[in-house]
Each structure stands twice: as structure tokens, then as C-alpha cells.
CSV table of C-alpha atoms and ligand atoms in Angstrom, one decimal:
chain,number,residue,atom,x,y,z
A,1,MET,CA,99.7,110.2,140.8
A,2,SER,CA,99.5,114.0,140.2
A,3,GLU,CA,98.9,114.7,136.4
A,4,SER,CA,101.6,117.4,136.6
A,5,SER,CA,104.4,115.1,137.8
A,6,VAL,CA,107.0,113.5,135.6
A,7,ARG,CA,107.3,109.8,135.5
A,8,PHE,CA,110.7,108.2,136.1
A,9,VAL,CA,111.2,105.0,134.2
A,10,ASP,CA,114.2,103.1,135.6
A,11,ARG,CA,116.5,101.8,132.9
A,12,SER,CA,119.5,101.1,135.0
A,13,GLY,CA,121.4,98.1,133.7
A,14,ALA,CA,118.6,97.5,131.1
A,15,GLY,CA,119.5,96.1,127.7
A,16,ALA,CA,118.1,97.5,124.4
A,17,PRO,CA,114.4,96.5,123.8
A,18,GLU,CA,113.8,94.0,121.1
A,19,LEU,CA,113.0,95.6,117.7
A,20,THR,CA,109.5,94.9,116.7
A,21,ARG,CA,107.7,95.9,113.4
A,22,TRP,CA,104.4,95.9,111.6
A,23,SER,CA,103.7,92.9,109.5
A,24,PRO,CA,103.8,93.2,105.7
A,25,LEU,CA,100.4,93.7,104.1
A,26,VAL,CA,99.0,93.2,100.6
A,27,ILE,CA,96.0,95.3,99.7
A,28,PRO,CA,94.6,93.5,96.6
A,29,LYS,CA,93.4,95.3,93.6
A,30,GLU,CA,89.8,94.1,94.1
A,31,GLN,CA,89.7,95.7,97.6
A,32,ILE,CA,90.9,99.0,96.1
A,33,GLU,CA,88.4,98.9,93.3
A,34,ASP,CA,85.6,98.3,95.9
A,35,GLN,CA,86.7,101.4,97.8
A,36,VAL,CA,86.9,103.4,94.6
A,37,LYS,CA,83.3,102.4,93.8
A,38,ARG,CA,82.2,103.3,97.4
A,39,LEU,CA,83.9,106.7,97.2
A,40,ALA,CA,82.4,107.4,93.7
A,41,GLY,CA,79.0,106.4,94.8
A,42,ALA,CA,78.8,108.7,97.9
A,43,PRO,CA,77.3,112.2,97.7
A,44,ALA,CA,80.1,114.7,96.9
A,45,PRO,CA,81.5,116.1,100.1
A,46,ALA,CA,81.5,119.8,100.6
A,47,ASN,CA,85.4,120.2,100.3
A,48,GLY,CA,85.3,117.9,97.2
A,49,ARG,CA,87.7,115.4,98.6
A,50,ARG,CA,86.4,111.7,98.2
A,51,SER,CA,89.2,110.1,100.1
A,52,ALA,CA,90.0,107.0,102.2
A,53,LEU,CA,93.1,106.1,104.1
A,54,PHE,CA,94.8,102.8,103.9
A,55,VAL,CA,95.4,102.1,107.6
A,56,HIS,CA,97.5,99.2,108.7
A,57,PRO,CA,95.8,97.1,111.4
A,58,GLU,CA,98.6,97.8,113.8
A,59,SER,CA,98.4,101.6,113.2
A,60,LYS,CA,97.0,103.7,116.0
A,61,GLU,CA,96.0,107.3,116.5
A,62,PRO,CA,97.5,109.8,116.3
A,63,GLY,CA,99.2,109.4,112.9
A,64,LEU,CA,97.3,106.7,111.1
A,65,GLY,CA,99.3,105.1,108.2
A,66,LEU,CA,100.2,102.1,106.2
A,67,ALA,CA,103.7,102.2,107.7
A,68,PRO,CA,104.5,104.1,111.0
A,69,GLY,CA,105.8,107.1,109.1
A,70,ILE,CA,104.0,106.8,105.7
A,71,ARG,CA,100.3,107.6,105.0
A,72,VAL,CA,98.7,106.4,101.8
A,73,ALA,CA,95.3,107.8,100.7
A,74,LEU,CA,92.9,106.7,98.0
A,75,ASP,CA,91.6,109.8,96.3
A,76,VAL,CA,88.7,109.8,93.7
A,77,LEU,CA,87.2,112.6,91.7
A,78,LEU,CA,84.4,112.1,89.3
A,79,PRO,CA,84.2,113.8,85.9
A,80,GLY,CA,83.7,117.5,86.3
A,81,GLU,CA,84.5,117.6,90.0
A,82,ARG,CA,87.2,119.5,91.8
A,83,THR,CA,88.6,119.8,95.4
A,84,GLN,CA,88.7,122.9,97.4
A,85,PRO,CA,92.1,124.5,98.0
A,86,ILE,CA,94.0,123.3,101.1
A,87,ARG,CA,97.6,123.5,102.4
A,88,HIS,CA,99.6,121.9,105.2
A,89,ASN,CA,103.1,121.4,106.5
A,90,SER,CA,103.2,117.7,105.4
A,91,ALA,CA,104.5,117.2,101.9
A,92,GLN,CA,102.9,114.7,99.4
A,93,VAL,CA,103.8,112.4,96.5
A,94,ASN,CA,100.8,112.0,94.2
A,95,PHE,CA,100.4,109.1,91.8
A,96,CYS,CA,97.6,108.7,89.3
A,97,ILE,CA,96.6,105.1,89.0
A,98,GLN,CA,93.5,105.7,86.9
A,99,GLY,CA,92.2,108.3,84.5
A,100,ALA,CA,93.6,111.9,84.2
A,101,GLY,CA,93.1,115.5,85.1
A,102,HIS,CA,95.1,118.3,86.5
A,103,SER,CA,96.3,119.8,89.8
A,104,VAL,CA,97.1,123.3,90.6
A,105,VAL,CA,100.0,123.4,93.1
A,106,ALA,CA,101.4,126.6,94.4
A,107,GLY,CA,99.9,128.3,91.2
A,108,LYS,CA,101.4,125.8,88.8
A,109,THR,CA,99.2,123.7,86.6
A,110,ILE,CA,100.2,120.0,86.3
A,111,ARG,CA,98.3,118.1,83.7
A,112,PHE,CA,98.6,114.4,84.6
A,113,THR,CA,97.6,111.1,83.2
A,114,GLN,CA,97.9,107.4,84.4
A,115,TYR,CA,101.1,106.6,86.3
A,116,ASP,CA,102.4,110.2,86.5
A,117,VAL,CA,104.0,111.2,89.7
A,118,TRP,CA,104.1,114.8,91.0
A,119,ILE,CA,104.8,116.4,94.4
A,120,HIS,CA,103.1,118.9,96.6
A,121,PRO,CA,105.7,120.7,98.7
A,122,SER,CA,105.0,121.6,102.3
A,123,LEU,CA,102.6,124.6,102.7
A,124,ALA,CA,101.8,124.8,98.9
A,125,THR,CA,98.1,125.5,98.4
A,126,TYR,CA,96.6,123.0,95.9
A,127,SER,CA,93.4,121.7,94.3
A,128,HIS,CA,92.7,118.7,92.0
A,129,PHE,CA,90.5,118.8,88.9
A,130,ASN,CA,88.9,116.2,86.9
A,131,ASP,CA,88.2,117.8,83.5
A,132,THR,CA,87.9,114.5,81.7
A,133,ARG,CA,85.1,112.0,81.1
A,134,GLU,CA,86.5,109.2,83.1
A,135,ILE,CA,86.8,108.7,86.9
A,136,GLN,CA,90.1,109.8,88.3
A,137,VAL,CA,91.9,107.7,91.0
A,138,ARG,CA,95.1,108.8,92.8
A,139,LEU,CA,97.2,107.4,95.5
A,140,THR,CA,98.6,110.2,97.8
A,141,TYR,CA,101.6,109.5,100.1
A,142,SER,CA,102.2,111.8,103.0
A,143,ASN,CA,104.4,112.3,106.0
A,144,ALA,CA,101.4,113.4,108.1
A,145,PRO,CA,101.6,110.4,110.5
A,146,LEU,CA,104.9,111.6,111.9
A,147,LEU,CA,103.7,115.2,112.2
A,148,GLU,CA,100.6,114.0,113.9
A,149,LYS,CA,102.6,111.9,116.3
A,150,MET,CA,104.7,115.0,117.0
A,151,MET,CA,101.3,117.0,117.4
A,152,ILE,CA,102.4,119.6,114.8
A,153,HIS,CA,100.5,118.8,111.7
A,154,TYR,CA,99.4,122.2,110.6
A,155,VAL,CA,96.5,122.2,108.1
A,156,GLU,CA,94.7,125.2,106.6
A,157,ASP,CA,91.3,124.3,105.1
A,158,THR,CA,90.8,127.8,103.7
A,159,PRO,CA,94.3,128.9,102.9
A,160,PRO,CA,95.1,132.6,102.3
A,161,ALA,CA,95.8,133.8,98.8
A,162,GLU,CA,99.4,133.1,97.7
A,163,GLU,CA,101.9,135.5,99.4
A,164,ALA,CA,103.8,137.5,96.9
A,165,ALA,CA,107.4,136.3,96.5
A,166,THR,CA,108.7,139.8,96.7
A,167,GLU,CA,107.1,140.3,100.1
A,168,ARG,CA,108.8,137.2,101.4
A,169,GLU,CA,112.1,138.3,100.0
A,170,ALA,CA,111.9,141.9,101.3
A,171,GLU,CA,111.2,140.5,104.8
A,172,ALA,CA,114.1,138.0,104.5
A,173,GLY,CA,116.6,140.7,103.4
A,174,SER,CA,115.7,143.2,106.2
A,175,ALA,CA,118.0,141.7,108.9
A,176,ALA,CA,120.3,144.5,110.1
A,177,ALA,CA,124.0,143.9,110.1
A,178,SER,CA,125.0,142.4,113.5
A,179,PRO,CA,128.0,143.5,115.5
A,180,PHE,CA,128.5,139.8,116.4
A,181,PRO,CA,129.5,137.0,114.0
A,182,ASP,CA,126.9,134.6,112.9
A,183,LEU,CA,129.3,131.7,113.4
A,184,ILE,CA,132.1,131.2,115.9
A,185,ARG,CA,134.4,128.3,115.4
A,186,LEU,CA,135.5,126.8,118.8
A,187,ASP,CA,138.0,124.2,117.4
A,188,ASP,CA,139.2,122.6,114.2
A,189,ASP,CA,136.8,119.7,114.3
A,190,GLY,CA,133.9,121.9,113.6
A,191,THR,CA,132.4,122.7,117.0
A,192,THR,CA,130.7,126.0,116.4
A,193,LEU,CA,128.4,128.6,118.0
A,194,MET,CA,125.5,130.0,115.8
A,195,SER,CA,123.7,133.4,116.4
A,196,TYR,CA,120.0,133.6,116.9
A,197,GLU,CA,119.8,135.7,113.7
A,198,ARG,CA,121.1,132.7,111.7
A,199,LEU,CA,118.9,130.3,113.6
A,200,ILE,CA,115.7,132.1,112.6
A,201,ASN,CA,116.8,132.7,109.0
A,202,PRO,CA,118.4,129.5,107.8
A,203,GLU,CA,119.3,129.1,104.1
A,204,ALA,CA,115.9,128.8,102.2
A,205,VAL,CA,115.9,126.0,99.6
A,206,GLU,CA,112.8,126.5,97.5
A,207,GLN,CA,110.7,123.4,97.2
A,208,ARG,CA,109.0,123.4,93.8
A,209,PRO,CA,106.0,121.2,92.6
A,210,LEU,CA,107.7,118.7,90.3
A,211,HIS,CA,106.0,116.4,87.8
A,212,TRP,CA,107.4,113.2,86.3
A,213,PRO,CA,105.2,112.1,83.4
A,214,TRP,CA,105.1,108.3,83.1
A,215,ALA,CA,105.8,108.4,79.3
A,216,ARG,CA,109.3,110.1,80.0
A,217,VAL,CA,110.1,107.9,82.9
A,218,LYS,CA,109.1,104.6,81.0
A,219,ALA,CA,111.3,105.7,78.0
A,220,GLU,CA,114.4,105.7,80.3
A,221,LEU,CA,113.4,102.8,82.4
A,222,ASP,CA,112.9,100.4,79.5
A,223,LYS,CA,116.6,101.0,78.5
A,224,LEU,CA,117.6,99.3,81.8
A,225,ALA,CA,116.1,96.0,80.5
A,226,VAL,CA,119.4,95.4,78.7
A,227,LEU,CA,121.1,94.9,82.1
A,228,GLY,CA,121.5,91.1,82.1
A,229,LYS,CA,120.3,88.6,84.6
A,230,GLY,CA,123.8,88.8,86.4
A,231,TYR,CA,123.1,92.5,87.4
A,232,ILE,CA,123.1,92.7,91.2
A,233,GLY,CA,121.5,96.2,91.6
A,234,ARG,CA,117.8,97.3,90.9
A,235,ARG,CA,116.5,98.3,87.6
A,236,LEU,CA,114.9,101.6,88.8
A,237,TYR,CA,115.0,105.4,88.6
A,238,LEU,CA,114.5,107.5,91.7
A,239,LEU,CA,112.3,110.4,90.8
A,240,TYR,CA,114.8,112.9,92.1
A,241,ASN,CA,114.0,116.5,93.4
A,242,PRO,CA,117.4,118.3,93.4
A,243,ALA,CA,116.1,120.5,96.2
A,244,THR,CA,116.4,117.6,98.5
A,245,GLY,CA,120.2,117.6,97.9
A,246,ARG,CA,122.3,114.8,99.6
A,247,THR,CA,119.2,113.0,101.1
A,248,ASN,CA,118.2,111.8,97.6
A,249,GLY,CA,114.6,112.6,97.9
A,250,THR,CA,111.4,113.2,95.9
A,251,THR,CA,110.2,115.1,98.9
A,252,ASN,CA,112.2,115.8,102.0
A,253,ASN,CA,110.7,112.8,103.7
A,254,PHE,CA,110.2,110.2,100.8
A,255,PHE,CA,111.8,109.0,97.6
A,256,ALA,CA,109.5,107.7,94.9
A,257,ALA,CA,111.3,105.2,92.6
A,258,ILE,CA,109.8,103.3,89.6
A,259,THR,CA,111.3,99.9,89.0
A,260,ILE,CA,111.1,97.6,85.9
A,261,ARG,CA,111.6,94.0,86.9
A,262,PRO,CA,112.1,91.8,83.7
A,263,PRO,CA,110.6,88.3,83.8
A,264,SER,CA,112.1,85.8,86.2
A,265,ILE,CA,114.3,88.2,88.2
A,266,ASN,CA,114.9,87.3,91.7
A,267,ASP,CA,116.4,90.0,93.9
A,268,LYS,CA,119.0,89.2,96.7
A,269,PRO,CA,117.5,89.5,100.2
A,270,HIS,CA,118.5,92.8,101.9
A,271,ARG,CA,117.2,95.2,104.5
A,272,HIS,CA,117.2,98.9,105.4
A,273,SER,CA,115.9,101.0,108.2
A,274,SER,CA,113.6,102.9,105.7
A,275,ALA,CA,110.2,101.3,105.3
A,276,ALA,CA,108.9,100.6,101.6
A,277,ILE,CA,105.5,100.6,100.2
A,278,ASN,CA,105.0,99.3,96.6
A,279,TYR,CA,102.3,99.8,94.1
A,280,PHE,CA,102.5,97.2,91.3
A,281,PHE,CA,101.2,98.3,87.9
A,282,GLY,CA,102.4,95.5,85.6
A,283,GLY,CA,103.0,91.8,86.0
A,284,THR,CA,102.8,89.4,88.9
A,285,GLY,CA,105.3,88.1,91.3
A,286,LYS,CA,106.0,87.5,95.1
A,287,SER,CA,108.0,88.9,98.0
A,288,ILE,CA,109.6,87.0,100.9
A,289,VAL,CA,109.5,89.3,103.9
A,290,ASP,CA,110.8,88.1,107.2
A,291,GLY,CA,110.7,84.6,106.0
A,292,LYS,CA,107.0,84.7,104.8
A,293,THR,CA,105.9,84.6,101.2
A,294,TYR,CA,103.4,87.2,99.8
A,295,TYR,CA,102.0,87.1,96.3
A,296,TRP,CA,101.0,90.2,94.4
A,297,LYS,CA,99.8,91.3,90.9
A,298,ALA,CA,99.3,94.5,89.0
A,299,GLY,CA,96.9,96.8,90.8
A,300,ASP,CA,97.9,95.6,94.3
A,301,LEU,CA,99.4,98.0,97.0
A,302,MET,CA,101.7,96.5,99.5
A,303,LEU,CA,103.6,97.3,102.7
A,304,THR,CA,106.6,95.4,101.2
A,305,ALA,CA,109.3,96.2,103.6
A,306,PRO,CA,108.6,97.4,107.1
A,307,GLY,CA,111.7,99.1,108.3
A,308,TRP,CA,114.5,96.6,109.0
A,309,ALA,CA,112.7,93.6,107.7
A,310,ILE,CA,114.7,91.2,105.5
A,311,HIS,CA,113.0,91.1,102.1
A,312,ASN,CA,113.4,90.2,98.4
A,313,HIS,CA,111.1,90.4,95.4
A,314,SER,CA,110.7,88.1,92.4
A,315,SER,CA,108.9,88.6,89.1
A,316,ASN,CA,107.0,85.7,87.3
A,317,ASN,CA,107.2,85.3,83.5
A,318,GLU,CA,106.2,88.9,82.5
A,319,PRO,CA,107.7,92.3,83.2
A,320,VAL,CA,106.7,94.0,86.5
A,321,TYR,CA,106.4,97.7,87.0
A,322,GLU,CA,106.3,99.2,90.5
A,323,LEU,CA,106.3,102.5,92.3
A,324,THR,CA,108.1,102.3,95.5
A,325,ILE,CA,107.8,104.9,98.3
A,326,GLN,CA,110.4,104.8,101.1
A,327,ASP,CA,111.2,107.2,104.0
A,328,GLN,CA,114.8,107.0,103.1
A,329,PRO,CA,115.5,110.9,102.8
A,330,LEU,CA,114.1,111.3,106.4
A,331,ASN,CA,116.4,108.5,107.5
A,332,LEU,CA,119.4,110.0,105.7
A,333,ALA,CA,118.6,113.5,107.3
A,334,MET,CA,118.5,111.8,110.8
A,335,ASP,CA,121.6,109.8,110.0
A,336,SER,CA,119.7,106.6,110.9
A,337,LEU,CA,119.7,104.9,107.4
A,338,LEU,CA,121.2,101.5,108.2
A,339,TRP,CA,121.4,99.4,105.0
A,340,GLN,CA,122.4,95.8,104.6
A,341,GLU,CA,122.8,95.1,101.0
A,342,ASP,CA,124.4,91.6,101.5
A,343,LEU,CA,123.2,89.7,104.6
A,344,ARG,CA,126.7,88.0,104.8
A,345,HIS,CA,128.2,91.4,105.6
A,346,PRO,CA,127.4,94.0,108.3
A,347,PRO,CA,125.1,96.8,107.7
A,348,ARG,CA,126.4,100.2,106.8
A,349,LEU,CA,125.2,103.7,107.8
A,350,LEU,CA,124.4,105.3,104.4
A,351,GLY,CA,124.9,109.0,104.1
A,352,SER,CA,127.7,109.3,106.6
A,353,HIS,CA,129.6,106.0,106.0
A,354,LYS,CA,130.7,104.5,102.6
A,355,GLY,CA,127.9,103.0,100.7
A,356,PHE,CA,127.7,100.1,98.2
A,357,SER,CA,128.4,99.6,94.6
A,358,THR,CA,126.9,97.2,91.9
A,359,ASN,CA,128.3,95.5,88.8
A,360,ARG,CA,126.4,97.7,86.4
A,361,ARG,CA,129.4,98.3,84.1
A,362,VAL,CA,129.9,94.6,83.6
A,363,ALA,CA,126.2,93.6,83.5
A,364,ALA,CA,125.4,96.2,80.8
A,365,LYS,CA,127.9,94.6,78.5
A,366,SER,CA,127.0,91.0,79.0
B,1,FE2,FE1,114.5,97.0,99.7
């Protein structure tokens, strides 16, 4: 076969291929601690980044990840260390699981401590610093796997100094008035033509580095404990970035949500096309995923819900805290977010069809 020829794959009369998915996976606390020790014990790399990826056994290059679209890295900094500046067109959610320090993201200093969450927007230059006497350990969640699969993950190891905002604005405002309209409606349904000028200058929604300190989140989260056992929703807060608009994101790709699960709470099985990765940092419990039971405890990381796998989680006799990362905003943006909240009823396409409701009003009173 000539390497420049297209390959035709006959699909005539073919049915849809069967949906497959990666297996759920628990990475126990002890395994994470071993990696932290290994990273801390190695000589400091030139770029300062002591880092290891959690790679699912079914993940293949390009785009290694713990879920097909989610990469999780374990990042360690020793006291006094810092990382060299870097920037890329993947966006990150950072989560401190041990120690403290600060990050400088797009010129903003974010002082963080254990269980704080903060985001690095796409193309923001950042460095991490450990100005404490303790080891600093972070989990970093990134959409790099998708960009690597698309072969467009752009990384600058030596980024230029920050471009002045006024320069960007001056350039954006320089478009001369066009003799042709930017938008031409073809019918009343919305079928429209758009000019090239609008195509290359879409509305810019600034993505800022945001920081959710654990103390502030926990104070709000603990109030949800009053929701009685009869509550059918999840006792969580999504760490919402308003710049993600209707896709309810923390970044444009992921939401990060922190859940409190009081003792002996057993969620109803459900499923969604978004994949979910949990880090548990309080209590113990189990998850039933695709009919198989997985046990976890504080300090474990888990691919809890590969996209479309039926799952539910239960806490044992103490409260559970967990950080969940899901690629839900990406699915909302693609209009692919199927969600089946009750397995007795058909799934709904969240974002463009009507969603679900809970009994929170009633449960809060009981
Ligand atoms: Fe779920």
C-alpha cells in the first residue's frame, strides 16, 4: 500500500461497535507514598519538576492518562525548591495533598495549603515554590492527553515574559470596519453565515487563575451534613469558575467538586458519559462499578467512573471527604453529556435537554 493513499473502511450495513471502557482502578495511599519517597530521594532535575504520571494500564501513547481524557501527575517539591517557569495550551487543576507553599500563575501569587484547589489557565506561565520546611505534594489534573492525541499539545519550556495586556487589547481593537456584515441570518431557525473577521476574533473570555482554599470550602460543605439520609442528591460543591459559563466547569475541560459523605451513606447507582477520578482524603468506603466492588480509604486515588460505567459509592462509619475531577464541561461543550440519574429511566442529554432535580428542599427540613 502506498503510504500516501487513503484507506477505505467499509461500514455499509454495519451496526454501532460495542462500547468498551477502561477498568476502574484504585491507587492505594501506600503506593503514592512510595512514589513521593522515590521522587523526593532523586537528584533535583534541572527544571525543578519532580513529577510522575499515574498511567492506567490500558493507556497508550500518545496521551497517557488515568482516564482517556484526564492526566493526573504526582508532583513533589522539597523545602527551598522551586520549578522553572513553563506554559502550555492544556489547562490544569492543582490540588495540594501534603504540605504547603505557593504558585505564581500569570503573575498572581497563590499561597496554598493542604487540600486547597487552584487552576492554571491555558497558556498561563507558572512556577511552584516550596518556601516551607515540609515536603510539598500536589496532584495535577490536565487535559493534555486529549491534546496529545490531537497532536496539538503546545508546550513552552522557556516561556517569554508576560505580554502586556494593553498590547493584546490594542491588537484586538485594530480591526477596520468591514463593508460586509459579520453575521447574515439565512432563516428564522438560526442558520447563519459568519465573516472571517469574526472567525479569527471570537469573543475573548478571560480565564483567570482561581484559588479555592480548603478552609473556606469545608465551612460551606460541612453545612450540607444537615441533609438527612433521605436526600437523593450529592452533598458536594462544584468549584465553579464563572468564565466557563454554561458548561459548569472549574477549567473549560474539567470540573473539580468536593464532596462530604456522612457515615453510612449509600448513593443510588447512576452513570454519565463524563469520566470521574476521585481522591479520598477522609474516611473509608467502597464503590461498586460495573458490578464489581472496590474498597478505598483516605489517601487513595481512584478512577471511580470510567465514562458510562454504572457506579455508586458508600461510606463506612465515618465521614468521607473526596475531590472529584470529571471531564463534564468538555462533554457539555460537545453536547455529548449523557446522564442517567435513575437506571429505571432513560438517560438525558444534559446541557441541551432538561436535566434532573433532587428532593433537597424536603431533605433539608427532615
Ligand atoms: Fe457519578
